[in-house]
CSV table of C-alpha atoms and ligand atoms in Angstrom, one decimal:
chain,number,residue,atom,x,y,z
F,675,UNK,CA,122.0,99.0,48.5
F,676,UNK,CA,122.4,102.7,48.8
F,677,UNK,CA,125.2,104.0,46.5
F,678,UNK,CA,127.5,106.1,48.7
F,679,UNK,CA,130.9,107.7,48.2
F,680,UNK,CA,133.7,108.6,50.6
F,681,UNK,CA,134.1,112.4,50.4
F,682,UNK,CA,136.6,114.3,52.5
F,683,UNK,CA,134.7,117.5,53.1
F,684,UNK,CA,134.5,120.9,51.5
F,685,UNK,CA,138.2,120.9,50.8
F,686,UNK,CA,137.9,117.7,48.7
F,687,UNK,CA,138.6,118.5,45.0
F,688,UNK,CA,135.6,116.3,44.2
F,689,UNK,CA,132.5,118.3,44.8
F,690,UNK,CA,129.0,117.1,45.9
F,691,UNK,CA,127.7,118.5,42.6
F,692,UNK,CA,130.0,116.1,40.7
F,693,UNK,CA,128.9,113.2,42.9
F,694,UNK,CA,125.2,113.9,42.3
F,695,UNK,CA,125.8,113.7,38.5
F,696,UNK,CA,127.3,110.2,38.8
F,697,UNK,CA,124.5,108.6,40.7
F,698,UNK,CA,125.8,108.9,44.2
F,699,UNK,CA,123.0,108.9,46.8
F,700,UNK,CA,124.7,109.0,50.1
F,701,UNK,CA,127.9,110.5,51.5
F,702,UNK,CA,130.5,108.9,53.7
F,703,UNK,CA,132.5,111.4,55.6
F,704,UNK,CA,133.9,112.6,58.9
F,705,UNK,CA,134.7,115.9,60.6
F,706,UNK,CA,138.3,115.5,59.5
F,707,UNK,CA,139.6,118.6,61.0
F,708,UNK,CA,138.7,117.7,64.6
F,709,UNK,CA,141.7,116.0,66.3
F,710,UNK,CA,141.2,112.4,67.6
F,711,UNK,CA,139.8,112.3,71.0
F,712,UNK,CA,137.9,115.6,70.9
F,713,UNK,CA,134.1,115.7,71.0
F,714,UNK,CA,132.4,116.4,67.7
F,715,UNK,CA,130.1,119.3,68.5
F,716,UNK,CA,126.5,119.0,67.6
F,717,UNK,CA,126.4,122.2,65.5
F,718,UNK,CA,129.3,121.1,63.4
F,719,UNK,CA,127.6,117.8,62.7
F,720,UNK,CA,124.3,119.5,61.8
F,721,UNK,CA,126.1,122.0,59.6
F,722,UNK,CA,127.8,119.1,57.6
F,723,UNK,CA,124.5,117.1,57.5
F,724,UNK,CA,122.6,120.1,56.1
F,725,UNK,CA,125.3,121.0,53.6
F,726,UNK,CA,125.2,117.5,52.2
F,727,UNK,CA,121.4,117.6,52.2
F,728,UNK,CA,121.4,120.9,50.2
F,729,UNK,CA,122.8,118.8,47.3
F,730,UNK,CA,119.9,116.4,47.6
F,731,UNK,CA,122.2,113.8,49.3
F,732,UNK,CA,122.3,112.3,52.8
F,733,UNK,CA,125.1,111.9,55.2
F,734,UNK,CA,124.8,108.1,55.3
F,735,UNK,CA,127.9,107.0,57.2
F,736,UNK,CA,130.5,108.4,59.4
F,737,UNK,CA,133.9,107.0,58.4
F,738,UNK,CA,135.6,107.2,60.8
F,739,UNK,CA,134.9,108.3,64.3
F,740,UNK,CA,138.5,107.3,65.2
F,741,UNK,CA,139.2,105.3,68.4
F,742,UNK,CA,142.2,106.7,70.2
F,743,UNK,CA,145.2,104.5,70.8
F,744,UNK,CA,144.8,104.9,74.5
F,745,UNK,CA,141.4,103.2,74.3
F,746,UNK,CA,143.0,100.4,72.2
F,747,UNK,CA,145.9,99.8,74.6
F,748,UNK,CA,143.9,100.7,77.8
F,749,UNK,CA,146.0,103.7,78.8
F,750,UNK,CA,145.3,105.8,81.9
F,751,UNK,CA,143.0,108.2,79.9
F,752,UNK,CA,140.9,105.4,78.4
F,753,UNK,CA,137.7,106.1,80.4
F,754,UNK,CA,137.7,109.8,79.8
F,755,UNK,CA,138.4,109.3,76.1
F,756,UNK,CA,135.5,106.8,75.9
F,757,UNK,CA,133.3,109.4,77.6
F,758,UNK,CA,134.2,111.8,74.8
F,759,UNK,CA,133.5,109.2,72.2
F,760,UNK,CA,130.1,108.7,73.7
F,761,UNK,CA,129.4,112.4,73.7
F,762,UNK,CA,130.2,112.5,69.9
F,763,UNK,CA,127.9,109.5,69.4
F,764,UNK,CA,125.2,111.3,71.3
F,765,UNK,CA,125.6,114.4,69.1
F,766,UNK,CA,125.5,112.2,65.9
F,767,UNK,CA,122.5,110.4,67.2
F,768,UNK,CA,120.6,113.7,67.9
F,769,UNK,CA,121.4,114.8,64.3
F,770,UNK,CA,120.0,111.5,62.9
F,771,UNK,CA,123.3,110.0,61.7
F,772,UNK,CA,123.0,106.3,62.4
F,773,UNK,CA,126.0,104.4,60.9
F,774,UNK,CA,129.4,104.8,62.4
F,775,UNK,CA,132.5,103.1,60.9
F,776,UNK,CA,135.6,102.7,63.1
F,777,UNK,CA,138.5,100.3,63.4
F,778,UNK,CA,140.5,98.8,66.2
F,779,UNK,CA,143.9,98.3,64.4
F,780,UNK,CA,146.7,99.3,66.8
F,781,UNK,CA,149.0,102.1,65.5
F,782,UNK,CA,148.7,101.5,61.8
F,783,UNK,CA,145.5,101.4,59.7
F,784,UNK,CA,145.7,100.1,56.2
F,785,UNK,CA,149.1,99.3,54.7
F,786,UNK,CA,150.5,99.6,51.2
F,787,UNK,CA,154.1,99.9,50.0
F,788,UNK,CA,153.4,101.5,46.6
F,789,UNK,CA,150.7,104.0,45.8
F,790,UNK,CA,151.5,104.3,42.1
F,791,UNK,CA,152.0,100.8,40.8
F,792,UNK,CA,151.9,101.1,37.0
F,793,UNK,CA,149.7,98.8,35.0
F,794,UNK,CA,150.3,98.0,31.3
F,795,UNK,CA,147.2,100.0,30.2
F,796,UNK,CA,148.7,103.3,31.6
F,797,UNK,CA,146.6,103.4,34.8
F,798,UNK,CA,148.1,102.9,38.2
F,799,UNK,CA,147.0,101.2,41.4
F,800,UNK,CA,147.9,100.4,45.0
F,801,UNK,CA,150.3,97.6,45.8
F,802,UNK,CA,151.6,95.7,48.8
F,803,UNK,CA,155.1,94.2,48.4
F,804,UNK,CA,156.0,91.9,51.3
F,805,UNK,CA,159.7,92.3,50.9
F,806,UNK,CA,159.5,96.1,51.0
F,807,UNK,CA,157.4,95.9,54.0
F,808,UNK,CA,159.8,93.5,55.8
F,809,UNK,CA,162.6,95.8,54.8
F,810,UNK,CA,160.7,98.7,56.4
F,811,UNK,CA,160.2,96.7,59.6
F,812,UNK,CA,163.7,95.2,59.9
F,813,UNK,CA,165.9,97.9,58.4
F,814,UNK,CA,164.0,101.2,58.9
F,815,UNK,CA,162.1,100.7,62.1
F,816,UNK,CA,164.7,98.2,63.3
F,817,UNK,CA,162.0,96.7,65.5
F,818,UNK,CA,163.7,94.3,68.0
F,819,UNK,CA,163.0,90.7,67.1
F,820,UNK,CA,161.4,91.7,63.7
F,821,UNK,CA,163.4,89.1,61.8
F,822,UNK,CA,161.7,86.2,63.5
F,823,UNK,CA,158.4,87.2,62.0
F,824,UNK,CA,159.6,86.6,58.4
F,825,UNK,CA,160.5,83.5,56.5
F,826,UNK,CA,164.2,83.0,55.5
F,827,UNK,CA,163.6,83.6,51.8
F,828,UNK,CA,162.0,87.0,52.5
F,829,UNK,CA,164.9,88.0,54.9
F,830,UNK,CA,167.3,87.1,52.1
F,831,UNK,CA,165.6,89.5,49.8
F,832,UNK,CA,165.5,92.1,52.5
F,833,UNK,CA,169.3,91.8,52.8
F,834,UNK,CA,169.7,92.2,49.0
F,835,UNK,CA,167.4,95.2,49.0
F,836,UNK,CA,169.6,96.8,51.8
F,837,UNK,CA,172.6,96.6,49.4
F,838,UNK,CA,170.9,98.8,46.8
F,839,UNK,CA,168.3,100.9,48.6
F,840,UNK,CA,169.1,104.6,48.5
F,841,UNK,CA,168.2,107.2,51.1
F,842,UNK,CA,165.5,108.4,48.7
F,843,UNK,CA,164.0,104.9,48.5
F,844,UNK,CA,164.0,104.7,52.3
F,845,UNK,CA,162.3,108.1,52.7
F,846,UNK,CA,159.7,107.1,50.0
F,847,UNK,CA,158.9,103.9,51.9
F,848,UNK,CA,158.5,105.8,55.2
F,849,UNK,CA,156.3,108.4,53.5
F,850,UNK,CA,154.1,105.7,51.9
F,851,UNK,CA,153.7,103.3,54.8
F,852,UNK,CA,153.3,105.7,57.8
F,853,UNK,CA,152.5,109.2,56.4
F,854,UNK,CA,150.5,109.2,53.2
F,855,UNK,CA,148.3,106.2,53.8
F,856,UNK,CA,147.7,107.1,57.5
F,857,UNK,CA,147.6,110.8,57.7
F,858,UNK,CA,144.1,111.2,56.2
F,859,UNK,CA,142.5,108.3,58.0
F,860,UNK,CA,143.8,108.1,61.6
F,861,UNK,CA,145.6,111.3,62.5
F,862,UNK,CA,148.4,109.5,64.5
F,863,UNK,CA,151.0,110.8,62.1
F,864,UNK,CA,150.6,113.6,59.6
F,865,UNK,CA,152.5,115.3,56.8
F,866,UNK,CA,153.6,118.0,59.3
F,867,UNK,CA,155.5,115.6,61.5
F,868,UNK,CA,159.2,115.7,60.7
F,869,UNK,CA,160.2,112.6,62.7
F,870,UNK,CA,157.6,110.1,61.6
F,871,UNK,CA,159.7,107.0,62.4
F,872,UNK,CA,160.5,108.2,66.0
F,873,UNK,CA,156.8,108.9,66.6
F,874,UNK,CA,155.9,105.5,65.1
F,875,UNK,CA,158.3,103.7,67.4
F,876,UNK,CA,156.9,105.5,70.4
F,877,UNK,CA,153.4,104.3,69.4
F,878,UNK,CA,154.6,100.8,68.9
F,879,UNK,CA,156.1,100.7,72.3
F,880,UNK,CA,152.7,101.3,73.9
F,881,UNK,CA,151.7,97.8,72.8
F,882,UNK,CA,154.6,95.9,74.3
F,883,UNK,CA,152.3,94.2,76.8
F,884,UNK,CA,149.2,94.1,74.6
F,885,UNK,CA,148.6,90.7,73.1
F,886,UNK,CA,145.7,89.4,71.1
F,887,UNK,CA,143.6,88.6,74.2
F,888,UNK,CA,144.3,91.9,75.8
F,889,UNK,CA,143.3,93.7,72.6
F,890,UNK,CA,140.1,91.7,72.4
F,891,UNK,CA,139.3,92.6,76.1
F,892,UNK,CA,139.9,96.3,75.3
F,893,UNK,CA,137.6,96.2,72.3
F,894,UNK,CA,134.9,94.5,74.3
F,895,UNK,CA,135.3,97.1,77.1
F,896,UNK,CA,134.9,99.9,74.5
F,897,UNK,CA,131.9,98.4,72.8
F,898,UNK,CA,130.1,97.7,76.1
F,899,UNK,CA,130.6,101.3,77.1
F,900,UNK,CA,129.2,102.7,73.9
F,901,UNK,CA,126.3,100.3,73.3
F,902,UNK,CA,123.8,102.3,75.5
F,903,UNK,CA,124.0,105.5,73.5
F,904,UNK,CA,123.9,103.5,70.3
F,905,UNK,CA,120.8,101.7,71.4
F,906,UNK,CA,119.2,105.0,72.5
F,907,UNK,CA,119.6,106.4,69.0
F,908,UNK,CA,119.6,103.3,66.8
F,909,UNK,CA,123.2,103.9,65.8
F,910,UNK,CA,125.1,100.9,64.3
F,911,UNK,CA,128.8,100.8,65.1
F,912,UNK,CA,130.5,99.0,62.3
F,913,UNK,CA,134.0,97.8,62.7
F,914,UNK,CA,136.4,97.9,59.7
F,915,UNK,CA,138.4,94.7,59.2
F,916,UNK,CA,142.2,94.7,59.4
F,917,UNK,CA,143.9,95.6,56.1
F,918,UNK,CA,145.8,93.4,55.4
F,919,UNK,CA,144.0,90.9,57.6
F,920,UNK,CA,146.9,89.4,59.5
F,921,UNK,CA,149.3,90.4,62.3
F,922,UNK,CA,151.9,93.0,61.3
F,923,UNK,CA,154.9,94.6,63.1
F,924,UNK,CA,154.4,92.4,66.1
F,925,UNK,CA,151.0,94.0,66.8
F,926,UNK,CA,147.9,92.0,67.4
F,927,UNK,CA,145.1,92.4,64.9
F,928,UNK,CA,141.8,90.9,65.8
F,929,UNK,CA,139.4,91.5,62.9
F,930,UNK,CA,141.1,89.4,60.3
F,931,UNK,CA,139.1,86.2,59.7
F,932,UNK,CA,135.7,84.6,60.2
F,933,UNK,CA,136.5,83.3,63.6
F,934,UNK,CA,137.6,86.8,64.8
F,935,UNK,CA,134.3,88.3,63.5
F,936,UNK,CA,132.3,85.6,65.1
F,937,UNK,CA,134.0,86.3,68.4
F,938,UNK,CA,133.4,90.0,68.1
F,939,UNK,CA,129.7,89.8,67.3
F,940,UNK,CA,129.1,87.3,70.1
F,941,UNK,CA,131.3,89.0,72.7
F,942,UNK,CA,128.8,92.0,72.5
F,943,UNK,CA,125.7,90.5,71.1
F,944,UNK,CA,123.8,93.7,70.4
F,945,UNK,CA,122.4,94.8,67.1
F,946,UNK,CA,124.3,98.0,67.4
F,947,UNK,CA,127.6,96.1,67.3
F,948,UNK,CA,128.0,95.6,63.6
F,949,UNK,CA,130.4,95.1,60.8
F,950,UNK,CA,131.8,97.0,57.9
F,951,UNK,CA,132.0,94.3,55.3
F,952,UNK,CA,135.2,95.5,53.6
F,953,UNK,CA,135.5,92.9,50.8
F,954,UNK,CA,138.9,94.3,49.7
F,955,UNK,CA,140.6,94.0,53.1
F,956,UNK,CA,139.2,90.5,53.8
F,957,UNK,CA,140.1,89.3,50.3
F,958,UNK,CA,143.8,90.1,51.0
F,959,UNK,CA,144.0,87.3,53.5
F,960,UNK,CA,144.4,83.9,51.8
F,961,UNK,CA,142.6,82.3,54.7
F,962,UNK,CA,139.3,84.2,53.9
F,963,UNK,CA,136.5,82.9,51.6
F,964,UNK,CA,134.9,86.3,51.2
F,965,UNK,CA,131.6,85.1,49.7
F,966,UNK,CA,130.9,82.6,52.5
F,967,UNK,CA,131.8,85.3,55.1
F,968,UNK,CA,129.3,87.7,53.5
F,969,UNK,CA,126.6,85.0,53.7
F,970,UNK,CA,127.5,84.3,57.3
F,971,UNK,CA,127.7,87.9,58.6
F,972,UNK,CA,125.2,89.7,56.3
F,973,UNK,CA,122.7,90.2,59.2
F,974,UNK,CA,125.2,92.1,61.2
F,975,UNK,CA,126.6,94.1,58.3
F,976,UNK,CA,125.8,97.8,58.5
F,977,UNK,CA,128.1,99.1,55.7
F,978,UNK,CA,129.6,97.5,52.7
F,979,UNK,CA,133.0,98.3,51.0
F,980,UNK,CA,133.2,96.8,47.5
F,981,UNK,CA,136.6,96.3,46.1
F,982,UNK,CA,138.8,93.2,45.4
F,983,UNK,CA,142.4,92.1,45.5
F,984,UNK,CA,144.7,89.6,43.9
F,985,UNK,CA,147.1,87.8,46.3
F,986,UNK,CA,150.3,86.3,45.0
F,987,UNK,CA,152.1,83.3,46.4
F,988,UNK,CA,155.0,85.4,47.6
F,989,UNK,CA,152.7,87.4,49.9
F,990,UNK,CA,152.4,90.5,47.7
F,991,UNK,CA,148.9,91.7,46.8
F,992,UNK,CA,147.4,94.2,44.3
F,993,UNK,CA,144.1,95.9,44.0
F,994,UNK,CA,142.2,93.9,41.4
F,995,UNK,CA,139.6,95.3,39.0
F,996,UNK,CA,136.2,95.5,40.7
F,997,UNK,CA,135.0,92.8,38.2
F,998,UNK,CA,137.8,90.4,39.2
F,999,UNK,CA,140.1,89.2,42.0
F,1000,UNK,CA,139.4,87.1,45.1
F,1001,UNK,CA,136.4,89.1,46.5
F,1002,UNK,CA,133.9,88.0,43.8
F,1003,UNK,CA,131.9,91.2,44.0
F,1004,UNK,CA,129.2,89.9,41.7
F,1005,UNK,CA,128.4,87.3,44.3
F,1006,UNK,CA,128.6,89.8,47.1
F,1007,UNK,CA,126.1,92.1,45.3
F,1008,UNK,CA,123.8,89.1,45.0
F,1009,UNK,CA,123.9,88.7,48.8
F,1010,UNK,CA,123.8,92.3,49.9
F,1011,UNK,CA,121.3,93.6,47.4
F,1012,UNK,CA,118.7,91.3,49.0
F,1013,UNK,CA,119.2,93.1,52.4
F,1014,UNK,CA,117.5,96.3,53.4
F,1015,UNK,CA,117.4,98.7,50.4
F,1016,UNK,CA,119.3,101.5,52.2
F,1017,UNK,CA,122.2,99.4,53.3
F,1018,UNK,CA,125.1,101.8,52.5
F,1019,UNK,CA,127.7,100.6,50.0
F,1020,UNK,CA,130.6,102.4,48.7
F,1021,UNK,CA,133.1,101.3,46.1
F,1022,UNK,CA,136.5,101.4,47.7
F,1023,UNK,CA,139.8,102.4,46.2
F,1024,UNK,CA,140.0,103.2,42.5
F,1025,UNK,CA,142.8,103.3,40.0
F,1026,UNK,CA,144.5,106.5,39.0
F,1027,UNK,CA,143.4,107.1,35.5
F,1028,UNK,CA,142.6,109.7,32.8
F,1029,UNK,CA,142.5,113.1,34.5
F,1030,UNK,CA,143.2,111.8,38.1
F,1031,UNK,CA,146.9,112.3,38.1
F,1032,UNK,CA,148.4,115.3,40.0
F,1033,UNK,CA,145.1,116.2,41.6
F,1034,UNK,CA,146.4,115.5,45.1
F,1035,UNK,CA,143.7,113.0,45.8
F,1036,UNK,CA,144.2,110.8,48.9
F,1037,UNK,CA,145.7,107.5,47.9
F,1038,UNK,CA,143.1,105.1,46.6
F,1039,UNK,CA,140.5,107.9,46.4
F,1040,UNK,CA,140.7,109.1,42.8
F,1041,UNK,CA,137.7,110.5,40.9
F,1042,UNK,CA,137.7,108.7,37.6
F,1043,UNK,CA,139.0,105.4,39.0
F,1044,UNK,CA,136.2,105.3,41.5
F,1045,UNK,CA,133.6,106.6,39.1
F,1046,UNK,CA,134.5,103.7,36.8
F,1047,UNK,CA,134.3,101.2,39.6
F,1048,UNK,CA,131.0,102.6,40.7
F,1049,UNK,CA,129.6,102.2,37.2
F,1050,UNK,CA,130.7,98.6,37.2
F,1051,UNK,CA,129.1,97.9,40.5
F,1052,UNK,CA,126.0,99.8,39.5
F,1053,UNK,CA,125.7,97.5,36.5
F,1054,UNK,CA,126.0,94.4,38.8
F,1055,UNK,CA,123.3,95.8,41.1
F,1056,UNK,CA,121.0,96.4,38.2
F,1057,UNK,CA,121.6,92.9,36.9
F,1058,UNK,CA,121.0,91.3,40.3
F,1059,UNK,CA,117.7,93.3,40.8
F,1060,UNK,CA,116.7,92.1,37.4
F,1061,UNK,CA,117.4,88.5,38.5
F,1062,UNK,CA,115.4,89.1,41.6
F,1063,UNK,CA,112.4,90.5,39.8
F,1064,UNK,CA,112.5,87.6,37.3
F,1065,UNK,CA,112.6,85.0,40.0
F,1066,UNK,CA,109.7,86.5,41.9
F,1067,UNK,CA,107.7,86.7,38.6
F,1068,UNK,CA,108.2,83.0,38.2
F,1069,UNK,CA,106.9,82.3,41.7
M,1553,DNO,C1,141.4,103.0,53.6
M,1553,DNO,C2,140.2,102.7,54.4
M,1553,DNO,C3,140.5,102.6,55.9
M,1553,DNO,C4,139.2,102.8,56.7
M,1553,DNO,C5,139.4,102.8,58.2
M,1553,DNO,C6,138.0,102.8,58.9
M,1553,DNO,O1,141.2,103.2,52.5
M,1553,DNO,O2,139.6,101.5,54.0
M,1553,DNO,O3,141.4,103.6,56.3
M,1553,DNO,O4,138.6,104.0,56.4
M,1553,DNO,O5,140.1,101.8,58.6
M,1553,DNO,O6,138.2,103.1,60.2
């Protein structure tokens, strides 16, 4: 696999010079300053590509070319937004960028309730607390009918939490769930918005009539429309699975398990319709056996995210060390290292450790934490290559 790194552009405190020194080969980035729904101009793409190349690296993957909500819920502007998406793909294709990661999660991308969960060794990591999330849904969003989506014992804890939660706790939860984690990845809500909850409710309301099968139909419609330009340039669209991989806030989520992925790959059976195998997201669903999913979908995997989680019986989950947890990264490296040598892989999410604090990194995207994880995965890759060489020697 090609060792890549998610880099947030020239304003990122982590420089390409630093990345070159730690063995990174390819860059995963986006034109983050261009609002969702606008065409990415060819000259901007070329400028970014050449800037990356000037450090001896390559722009391996676009993460993400965001899909507007209107495309997901099939609003009246859907077709013109798809036209613009195609124009961006055309410009990427001309510039030789061939791997494009996107997701089809309605309204909310990845979800965590705590961005600084302390660990006994002094580092901190990301955490999902099911009760806090239910509290956000029932008591902050006050989504009609939300209570029926949670078991009685969780609602009991939500009620307890309501007795003690302060205004500061409530604001912190809003900031974490719909501002800090979302702002840098999907642009629906940003730090500048002073009424994030109102905006969020508005977005949710767009999906009142969109169930699972409607969302599937909208994804198929989108993919069928973009396949011709992808085939023309050899672009592989690779969808990011839902994080966490189950339905939330009454919204359908359709890339959560093996059956969903099977459906998606068959619905548009085209090599340009591929998968981002995000081991961390998939591992947060107790229904998922991540290793068997990797074996099953490896041929349609165009991009690999390596991280792992530990899921607790109460529905909470934590980011596990890259050497542990439910995702079994060693086994995944055994599978993906045998695929094409330039299959892009990035380690995903790292702890906050050493000098990472107060650097203003996007949540999950620390420097030392990710460097540490990359070194661990690099070691796994070297061991697996060694196994492969030894077994072919024997043949
Ligand atoms: C979070 C990321 C996701 C991912 C997008 C891809 O850390 O894994 O936000 O980039 O879902 O579209």
